XYZ file of C-alpha atoms in Angstrom:
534
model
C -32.057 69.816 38.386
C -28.436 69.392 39.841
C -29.064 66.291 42.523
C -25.602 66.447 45.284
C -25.162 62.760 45.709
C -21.860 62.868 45.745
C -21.963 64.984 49.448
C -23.098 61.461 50.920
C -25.745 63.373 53.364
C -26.340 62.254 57.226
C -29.225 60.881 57.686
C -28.665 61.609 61.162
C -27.407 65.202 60.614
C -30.905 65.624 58.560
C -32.383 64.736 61.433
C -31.530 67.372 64.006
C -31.931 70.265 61.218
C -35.723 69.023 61.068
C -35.921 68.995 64.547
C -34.061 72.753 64.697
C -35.980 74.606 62.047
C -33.798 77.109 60.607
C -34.654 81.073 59.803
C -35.955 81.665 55.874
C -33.312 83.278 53.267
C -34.112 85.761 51.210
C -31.839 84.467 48.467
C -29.366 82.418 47.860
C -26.221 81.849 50.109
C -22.713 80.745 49.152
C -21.737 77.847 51.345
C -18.442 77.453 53.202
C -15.766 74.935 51.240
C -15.029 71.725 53.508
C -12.208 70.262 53.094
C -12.060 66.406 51.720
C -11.047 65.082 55.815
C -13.470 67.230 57.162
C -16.662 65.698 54.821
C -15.255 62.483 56.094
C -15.854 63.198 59.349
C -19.100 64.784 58.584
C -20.190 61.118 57.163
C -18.455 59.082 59.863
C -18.983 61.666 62.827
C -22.759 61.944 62.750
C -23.913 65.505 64.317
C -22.425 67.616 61.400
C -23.939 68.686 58.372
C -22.056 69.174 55.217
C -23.215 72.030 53.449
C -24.270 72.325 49.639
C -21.500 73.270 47.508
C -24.181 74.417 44.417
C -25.308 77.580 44.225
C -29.059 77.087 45.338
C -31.749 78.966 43.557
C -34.974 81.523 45.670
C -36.718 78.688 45.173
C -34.327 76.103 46.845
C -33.678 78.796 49.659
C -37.075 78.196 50.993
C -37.330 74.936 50.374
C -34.540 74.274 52.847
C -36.044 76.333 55.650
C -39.359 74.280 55.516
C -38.859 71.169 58.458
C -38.021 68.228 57.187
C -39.504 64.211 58.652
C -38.011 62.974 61.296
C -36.921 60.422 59.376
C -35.983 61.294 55.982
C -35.217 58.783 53.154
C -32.995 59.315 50.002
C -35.518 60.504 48.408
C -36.036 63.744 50.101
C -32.591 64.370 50.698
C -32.345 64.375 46.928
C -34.872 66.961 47.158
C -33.459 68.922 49.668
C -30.974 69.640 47.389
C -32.015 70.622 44.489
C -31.593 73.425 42.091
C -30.324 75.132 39.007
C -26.687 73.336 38.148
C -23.654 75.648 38.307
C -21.838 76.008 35.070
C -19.610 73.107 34.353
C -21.483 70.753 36.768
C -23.198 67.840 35.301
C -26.422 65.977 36.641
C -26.248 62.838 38.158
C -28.558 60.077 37.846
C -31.113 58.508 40.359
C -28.767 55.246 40.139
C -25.742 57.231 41.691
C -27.631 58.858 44.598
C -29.146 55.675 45.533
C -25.290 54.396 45.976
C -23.936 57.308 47.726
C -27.206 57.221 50.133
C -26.565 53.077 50.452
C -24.496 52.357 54.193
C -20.372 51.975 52.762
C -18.677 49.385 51.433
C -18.278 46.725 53.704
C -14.922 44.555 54.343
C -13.493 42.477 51.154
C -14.023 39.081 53.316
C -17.387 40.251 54.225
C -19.119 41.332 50.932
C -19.682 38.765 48.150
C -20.271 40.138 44.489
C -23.182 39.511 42.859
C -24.089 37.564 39.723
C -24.046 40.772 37.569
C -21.020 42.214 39.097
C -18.343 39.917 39.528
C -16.010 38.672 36.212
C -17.037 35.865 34.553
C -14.852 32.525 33.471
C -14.685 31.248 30.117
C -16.617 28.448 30.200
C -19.456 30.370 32.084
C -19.282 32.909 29.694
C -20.114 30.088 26.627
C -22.721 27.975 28.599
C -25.110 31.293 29.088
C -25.110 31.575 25.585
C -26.852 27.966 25.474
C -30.520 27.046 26.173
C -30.688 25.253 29.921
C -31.927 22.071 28.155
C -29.082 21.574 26.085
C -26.329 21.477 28.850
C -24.567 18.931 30.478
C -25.608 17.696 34.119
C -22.332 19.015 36.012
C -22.913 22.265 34.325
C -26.744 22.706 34.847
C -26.352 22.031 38.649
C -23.568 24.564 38.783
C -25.621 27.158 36.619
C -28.834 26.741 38.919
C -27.254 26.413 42.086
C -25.296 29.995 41.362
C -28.644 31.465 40.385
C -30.093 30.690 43.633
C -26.956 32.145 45.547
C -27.361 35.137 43.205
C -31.204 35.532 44.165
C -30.340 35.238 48.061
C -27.987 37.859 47.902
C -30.006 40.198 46.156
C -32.715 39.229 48.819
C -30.110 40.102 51.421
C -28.832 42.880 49.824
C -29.940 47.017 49.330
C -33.350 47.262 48.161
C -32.601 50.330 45.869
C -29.885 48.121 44.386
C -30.234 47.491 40.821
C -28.308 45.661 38.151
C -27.274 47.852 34.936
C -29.273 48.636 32.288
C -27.598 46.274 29.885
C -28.210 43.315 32.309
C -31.667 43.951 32.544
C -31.864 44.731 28.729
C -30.644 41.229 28.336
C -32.688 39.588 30.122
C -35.665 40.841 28.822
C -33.964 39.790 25.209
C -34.782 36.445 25.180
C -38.684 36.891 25.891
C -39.128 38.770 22.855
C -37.023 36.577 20.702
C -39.566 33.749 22.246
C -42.459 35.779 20.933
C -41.192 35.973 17.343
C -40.349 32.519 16.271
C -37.825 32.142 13.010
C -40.134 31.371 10.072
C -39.136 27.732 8.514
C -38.114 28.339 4.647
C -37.861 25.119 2.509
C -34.667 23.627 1.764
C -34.660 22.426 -1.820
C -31.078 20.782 -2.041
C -32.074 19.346 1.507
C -29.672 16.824 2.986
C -31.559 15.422 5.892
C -33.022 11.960 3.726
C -32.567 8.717 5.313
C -29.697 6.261 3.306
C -30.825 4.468 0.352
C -29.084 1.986 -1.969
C -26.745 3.361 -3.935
C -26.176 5.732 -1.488
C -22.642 7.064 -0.822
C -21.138 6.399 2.908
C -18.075 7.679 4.961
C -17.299 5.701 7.736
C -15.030 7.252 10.547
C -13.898 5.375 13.695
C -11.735 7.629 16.152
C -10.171 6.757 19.002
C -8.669 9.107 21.724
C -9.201 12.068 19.357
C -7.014 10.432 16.424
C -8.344 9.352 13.412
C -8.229 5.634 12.802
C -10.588 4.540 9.683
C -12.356 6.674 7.302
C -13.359 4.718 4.333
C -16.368 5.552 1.506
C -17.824 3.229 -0.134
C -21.972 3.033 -1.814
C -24.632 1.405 -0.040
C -25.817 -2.187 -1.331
C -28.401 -4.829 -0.469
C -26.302 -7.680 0.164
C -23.163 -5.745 1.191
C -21.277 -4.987 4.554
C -18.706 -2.997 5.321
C -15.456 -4.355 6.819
C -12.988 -3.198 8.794
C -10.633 -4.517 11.087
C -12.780 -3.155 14.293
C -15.643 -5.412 12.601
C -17.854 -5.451 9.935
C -21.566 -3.656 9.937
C -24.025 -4.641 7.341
C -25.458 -2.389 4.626
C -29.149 -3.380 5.785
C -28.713 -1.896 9.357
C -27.443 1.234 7.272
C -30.292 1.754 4.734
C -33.310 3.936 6.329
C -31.204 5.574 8.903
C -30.683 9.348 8.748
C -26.993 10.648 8.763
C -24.619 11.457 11.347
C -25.354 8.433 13.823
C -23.016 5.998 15.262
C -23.339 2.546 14.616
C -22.033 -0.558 16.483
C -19.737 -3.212 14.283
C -19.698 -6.796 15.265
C -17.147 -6.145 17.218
C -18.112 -3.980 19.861
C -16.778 -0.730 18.381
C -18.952 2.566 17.044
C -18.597 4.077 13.710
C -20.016 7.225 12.383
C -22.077 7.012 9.560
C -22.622 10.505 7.029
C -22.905 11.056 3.689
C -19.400 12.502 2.343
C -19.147 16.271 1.377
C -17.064 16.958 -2.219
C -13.582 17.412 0.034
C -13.964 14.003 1.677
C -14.571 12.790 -2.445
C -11.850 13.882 -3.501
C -9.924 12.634 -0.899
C -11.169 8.909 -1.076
C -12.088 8.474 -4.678
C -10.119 6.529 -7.247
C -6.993 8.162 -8.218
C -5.145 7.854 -11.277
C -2.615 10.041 -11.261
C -2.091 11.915 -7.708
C -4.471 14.840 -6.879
C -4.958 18.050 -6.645
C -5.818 18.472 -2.612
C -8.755 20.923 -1.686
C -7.062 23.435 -0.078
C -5.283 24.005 -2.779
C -8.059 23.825 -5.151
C -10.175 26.154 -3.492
C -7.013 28.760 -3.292
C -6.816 28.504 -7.194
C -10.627 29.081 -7.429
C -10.275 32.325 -5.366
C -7.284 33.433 -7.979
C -9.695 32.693 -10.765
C -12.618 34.504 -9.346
C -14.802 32.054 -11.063
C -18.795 33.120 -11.271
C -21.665 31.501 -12.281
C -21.798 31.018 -15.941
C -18.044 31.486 -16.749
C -15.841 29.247 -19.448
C -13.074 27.609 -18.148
C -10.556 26.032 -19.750
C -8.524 22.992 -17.493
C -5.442 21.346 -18.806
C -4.696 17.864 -17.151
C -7.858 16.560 -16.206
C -5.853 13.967 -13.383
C -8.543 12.006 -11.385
C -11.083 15.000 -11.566
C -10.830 16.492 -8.409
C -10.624 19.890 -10.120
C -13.084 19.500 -12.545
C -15.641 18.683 -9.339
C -15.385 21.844 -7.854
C -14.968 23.779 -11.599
C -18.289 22.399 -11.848
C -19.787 23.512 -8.863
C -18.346 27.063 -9.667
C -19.438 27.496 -12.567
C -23.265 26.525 -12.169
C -25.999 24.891 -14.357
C -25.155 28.103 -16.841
C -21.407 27.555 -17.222
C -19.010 25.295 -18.567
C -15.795 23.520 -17.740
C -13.702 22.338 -20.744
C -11.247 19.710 -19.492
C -8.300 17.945 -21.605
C -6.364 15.175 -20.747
C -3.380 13.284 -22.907
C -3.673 9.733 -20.853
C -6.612 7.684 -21.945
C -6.337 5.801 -18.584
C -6.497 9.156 -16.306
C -9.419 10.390 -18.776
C -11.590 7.081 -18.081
C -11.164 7.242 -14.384
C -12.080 11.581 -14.332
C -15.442 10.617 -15.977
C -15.993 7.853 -14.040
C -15.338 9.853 -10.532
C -17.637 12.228 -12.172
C -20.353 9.970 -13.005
C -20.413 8.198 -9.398
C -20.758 11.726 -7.713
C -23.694 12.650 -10.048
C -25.046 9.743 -9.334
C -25.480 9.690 -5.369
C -25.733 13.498 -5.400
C -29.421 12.661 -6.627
C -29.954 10.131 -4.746
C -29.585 12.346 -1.793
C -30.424 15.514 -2.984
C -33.299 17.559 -4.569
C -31.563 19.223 -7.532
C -29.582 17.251 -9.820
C -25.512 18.179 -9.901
C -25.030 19.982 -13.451
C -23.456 17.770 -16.097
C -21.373 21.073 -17.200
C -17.811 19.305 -17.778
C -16.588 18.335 -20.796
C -14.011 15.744 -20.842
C -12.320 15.736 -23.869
C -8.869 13.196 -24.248
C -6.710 15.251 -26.526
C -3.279 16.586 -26.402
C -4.366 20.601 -25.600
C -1.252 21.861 -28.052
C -3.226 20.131 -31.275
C -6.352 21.483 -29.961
C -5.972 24.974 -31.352
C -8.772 24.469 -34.188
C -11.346 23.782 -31.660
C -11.408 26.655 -29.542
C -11.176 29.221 -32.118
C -14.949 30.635 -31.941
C -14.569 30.284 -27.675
C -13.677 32.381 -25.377
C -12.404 31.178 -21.388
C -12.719 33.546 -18.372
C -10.198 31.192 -16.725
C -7.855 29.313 -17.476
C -6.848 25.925 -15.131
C -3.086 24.334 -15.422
C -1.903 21.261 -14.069
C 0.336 19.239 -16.045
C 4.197 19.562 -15.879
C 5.181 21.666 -18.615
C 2.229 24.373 -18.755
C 4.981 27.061 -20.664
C 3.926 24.992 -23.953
C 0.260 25.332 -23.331
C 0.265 28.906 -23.272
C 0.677 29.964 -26.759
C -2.342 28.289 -27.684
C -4.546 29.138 -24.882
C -3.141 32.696 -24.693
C -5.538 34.272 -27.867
C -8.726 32.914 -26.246
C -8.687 34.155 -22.670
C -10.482 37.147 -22.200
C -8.810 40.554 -21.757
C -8.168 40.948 -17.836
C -9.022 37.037 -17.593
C -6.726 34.544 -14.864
C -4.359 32.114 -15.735
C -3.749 29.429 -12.403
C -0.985 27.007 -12.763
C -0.599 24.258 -9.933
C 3.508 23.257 -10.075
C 4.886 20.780 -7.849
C 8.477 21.990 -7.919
C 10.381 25.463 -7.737
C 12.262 24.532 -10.440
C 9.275 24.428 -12.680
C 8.130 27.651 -11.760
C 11.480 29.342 -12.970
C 10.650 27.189 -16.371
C 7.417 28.687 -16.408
C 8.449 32.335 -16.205
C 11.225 31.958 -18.457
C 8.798 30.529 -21.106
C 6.500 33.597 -20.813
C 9.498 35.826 -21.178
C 10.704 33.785 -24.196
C 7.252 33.444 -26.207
C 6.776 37.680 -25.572
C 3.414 36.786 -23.941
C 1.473 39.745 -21.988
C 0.857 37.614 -18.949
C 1.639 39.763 -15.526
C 2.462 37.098 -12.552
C 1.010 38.838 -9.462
C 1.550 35.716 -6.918
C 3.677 32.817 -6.524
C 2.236 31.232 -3.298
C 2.440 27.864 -0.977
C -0.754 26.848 0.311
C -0.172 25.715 3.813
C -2.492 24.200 6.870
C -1.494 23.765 10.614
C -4.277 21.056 12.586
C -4.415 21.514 15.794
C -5.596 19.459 18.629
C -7.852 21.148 21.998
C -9.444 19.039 24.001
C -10.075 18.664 27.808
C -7.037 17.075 30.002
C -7.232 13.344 30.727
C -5.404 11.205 33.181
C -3.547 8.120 31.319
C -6.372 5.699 32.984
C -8.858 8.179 30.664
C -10.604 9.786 33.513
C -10.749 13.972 33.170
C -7.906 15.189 35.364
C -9.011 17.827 38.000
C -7.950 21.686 37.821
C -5.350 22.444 40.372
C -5.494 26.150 41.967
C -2.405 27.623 42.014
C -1.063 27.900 45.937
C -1.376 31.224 47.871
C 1.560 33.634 48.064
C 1.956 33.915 52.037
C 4.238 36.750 53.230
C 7.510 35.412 55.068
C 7.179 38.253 57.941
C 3.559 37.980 58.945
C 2.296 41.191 60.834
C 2.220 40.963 64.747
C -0.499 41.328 66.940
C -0.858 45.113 68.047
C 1.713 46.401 65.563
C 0.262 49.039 62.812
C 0.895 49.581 59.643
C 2.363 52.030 57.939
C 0.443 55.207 56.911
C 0.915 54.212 53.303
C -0.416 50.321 53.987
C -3.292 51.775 55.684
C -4.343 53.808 52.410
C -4.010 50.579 50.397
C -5.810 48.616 52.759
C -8.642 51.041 52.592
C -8.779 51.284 49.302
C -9.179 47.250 48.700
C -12.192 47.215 51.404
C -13.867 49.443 49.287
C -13.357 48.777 45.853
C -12.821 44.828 45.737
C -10.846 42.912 43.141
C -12.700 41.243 40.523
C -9.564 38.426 40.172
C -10.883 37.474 43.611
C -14.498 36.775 42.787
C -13.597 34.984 39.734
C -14.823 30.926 40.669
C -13.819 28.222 38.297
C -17.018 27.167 36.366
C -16.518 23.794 36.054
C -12.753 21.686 37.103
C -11.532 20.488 33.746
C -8.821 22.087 32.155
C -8.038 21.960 28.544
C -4.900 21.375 26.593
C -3.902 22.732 22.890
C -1.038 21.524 20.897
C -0.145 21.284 16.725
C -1.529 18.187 15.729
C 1.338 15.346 15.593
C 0.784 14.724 11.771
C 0.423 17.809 9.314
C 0.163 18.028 5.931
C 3.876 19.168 4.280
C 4.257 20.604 1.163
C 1.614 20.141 -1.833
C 2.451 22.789 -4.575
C 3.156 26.130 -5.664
C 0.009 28.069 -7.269
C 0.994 30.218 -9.671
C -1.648 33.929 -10.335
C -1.032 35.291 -14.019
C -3.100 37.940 -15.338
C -3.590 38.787 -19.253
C -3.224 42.754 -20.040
C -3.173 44.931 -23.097
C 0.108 45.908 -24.166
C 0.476 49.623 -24.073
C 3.237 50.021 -26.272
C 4.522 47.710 -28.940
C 8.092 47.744 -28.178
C 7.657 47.034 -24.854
C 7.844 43.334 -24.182
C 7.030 41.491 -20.596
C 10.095 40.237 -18.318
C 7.365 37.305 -16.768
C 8.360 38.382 -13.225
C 6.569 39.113 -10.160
């Protein structure tokens, strides 16, 4: 049934018809149009009635000649008015009529929004996402002390007032998440076990946001660890869970964790100069390495590569590395053994001993890998256009090549060596790895106290309006417009007085290396020999 809300009945005017019964219709009557001045009036005048613009059914006919109360609520004007809907007329729902029934809109200095209807700011918006218990003290006591302002005004407020659906749908969201607790699976590679000895450390002291030591090192009985912000001793260590700060002799806190295979790579014992993670894990992405693959790597290095090859590959794969320096190739299986080695001390499941390091020159090592096959193939050395020929037969049809070059002239030496040696090898990418840090973090004065948020001043008008003067016809339908329909810009409070700064990070990581994608592919034609470009 069509229900005329939008007519914005008088109570009053309902009033005197129920006092003035009215004759009975015999059908239904077209009502006169009113003009959009003359229904204001009719709201804002009180003794006239605005007639019902839908065309009333026999059956709404005599329900209007019936006396109404004396004092009628929304309700039965809603019912007063109903009836078939005209064609192109939509219903409207119980929410709307109880607005257009509501007194109007009161002044913008008079009315406050509500909880559920003004804007929210940022940092409001994050901290209701958190449990109550896990907030700070300045923003709990501004959370609870807006909740009670929010209840008051509701208290004050229409009774027939309710918030949308979707607030109310979210608040009953958290009841029924409380009524199906998450179900605990086990962990079997858990990390969570307290430091033992042989354990490997990373210690980080920071200061103002900057990074001033980081240094790994494994736990002992008799050992400490030094520093020039003073020294903390292995035994205080050993027992302790990860992740907690500990005091030096000096006064200052460390962190304590367990390091993760970037910061390894990062701190271990280099031989010759590594190959950085983020540069690794592009070249593992080129390879689209799986579990259980073959992988060939040419110029072992340290073993940073040959970590996360491991960890690729799985317990079913394996990584074949070769190396020409006998020095380099002792300190690779040595970084390899010490990460085996406190990965089980800290973890459930043993890291797979899947690499192969093998010290050989890789262009006499053609009789070896004639019954293998790779799925990938892993360059780093600084002619890899030699390697080629003999790892060429054994990759896999469709298999990835990855070369990691240091300079662009060595890339041109590459390409021109696939051209030369007639190799089908298509170079899809020639790319530069880069990463920007960045630094956010909340405003401080330079004594190291949080420096307050400043509101920006208020834009006064240099001719103020004088006392008795009007405004202009136009002004006057702005003016009416803002009491009505408020700004949400104005209701939007700061939630909380610390503002936050973001800038690049003073020192960033230049260049590293080009990574090189080439792809092996059947030659369709014999005569038709590859150029090596991208």
């Amino acid at each position: 049934m069509l229900q005329c809300a939008g007519r914005r009945l008088s109570l009053r005017a309902l009033g005197r018809q129920s006092r003035a019964p009215q004759p009975a219709r015999a059908g239904p009557q077209k009502s006169a149009w009113v003009p959009p001045g003359g229904r204001r009036r009719a709201l804002l005048g009180g003794g006239v009635s605005v007639p019902c613009r839908c065309g009333a059914s026999d059956r709404a006919g005599a329900a209007a000649a019936a006396p109404l109360p004396s004092a009628p609520r929304p309700r039965a004007a809603r019912a007063l008015c109903s009836g078939a809907p005209r064609q192109g007329d939509g219903a409207q729902s119980e929410e709307q009529v109880a607005v257009a029934a509501s007194p109007p809109a009161q002044g913008l200095g008079s009315r406050r929004r509500r909880a559920w209807e003004r804007a929210l700011s940022p940092l409001e918006r994050v901290s209701r996402l958190l449990p109550e218990e896990l907030l700070s003290g300045e923003i709990g006591d501004i959370r609870r002390a807006d909740q009670g302002e929010s209840r008051q005004e509701d208290g004050r407020g229409n009774s027939d007032s309710q918030p949308p659906a979707a607030s109310r749908a979210a608040a009953a969201r958290p009841q029924r998440d409380e009524d199906h607790a998450p179900v605990d699976t086990p962990n079997t590679a858990a990390k969570d076990g307290t430091f033992q000895v042989g354990d490997l450390i990373v210690a980080e002291f920071r200061r103002k946001t900057y990074l001033e030591f980081k240094h790994m090192r494994n736990l002992t009985a008799v050992g400490k660890l030094n520093s020039n912000w003073g020294a903390i001793s292995h035994l205080e260590i050993i027992g302790k869970l990860p992740g907690q700060m500990f005091r030096t002799s000096s006064g200052f806190q460390f962190l304590i964790r367990r390091p993760a295979l970037e910061d390894f790579v990062l701190l271990m014992k280099r031989g010759p100069t590594i190959s950085y993670p983020k540069d690794i894990n592009a070249m593992l992405m080129m390879m689209d390495i799986n579990q259980g693959d073959t992988v060939v790597e040419t110029g072992t290095g340290s073993g940073g590569m040959s970590l996360f090859l491991s960890r690729a590959v799985g317990p079913r794969g394996r990584v074949i590395s070769y190396e020409i320096r006998k020095d380099h190739h002792a300190v690779a299986k040595k970084n390899y053994r010490r990460w085996r080695d406190a990965w089980e001390i800290g973890h459930a499941e043993e890291w797979p001993d899947n690499v192969d390091f093998i010290n050989k020159d890789i262009l006499t090592a053609a009789e070896d890998m004639k019954s293998i096959t790779f799925d990938a193939v892993a360059l780093d050395m600084l002619n890899p256009q030699i390697a080629l020929p003999v790892l060429y037969p054994h990759l896999k049809q469709g298999g990835v090549c990855a070369v990691y070059l240091a300079n662009i002239t060595q890339v041109i030496d590459l390409l021109e060596g696939i051209r030369t040696c007639n190799l089908s090898l298509l170079c899809e990418r020639i790319i530069e790895v880069t990463h920007k840090d960045w630094l956010v973090l909340p405003a401080k004065r330079k004594d190291g106290r949080l420096a307050p948020r400043v509101e920006p001043p208020q834009i006064i008008d240099e001719e103020p309006q004088r006392k008795g003067e009007e405004l202009p016809i136009q002004d006057q339908a702005v003016v009416g417009e803002n009491d009505i329909a408020e700004s949400l810009s104005d209701y939007v409070e700061p939630y909380g007085s610390v503002p936050y700064i973001a800038r690049p990070y003073p020192w960033q990581a230049g260049h590293t290396a080009f990574l090189i994608k080439m792809r092996k592919y059947k030659v369709a034609y014999p005569d038709t020999a590859p150029d090596g470009s991208c």
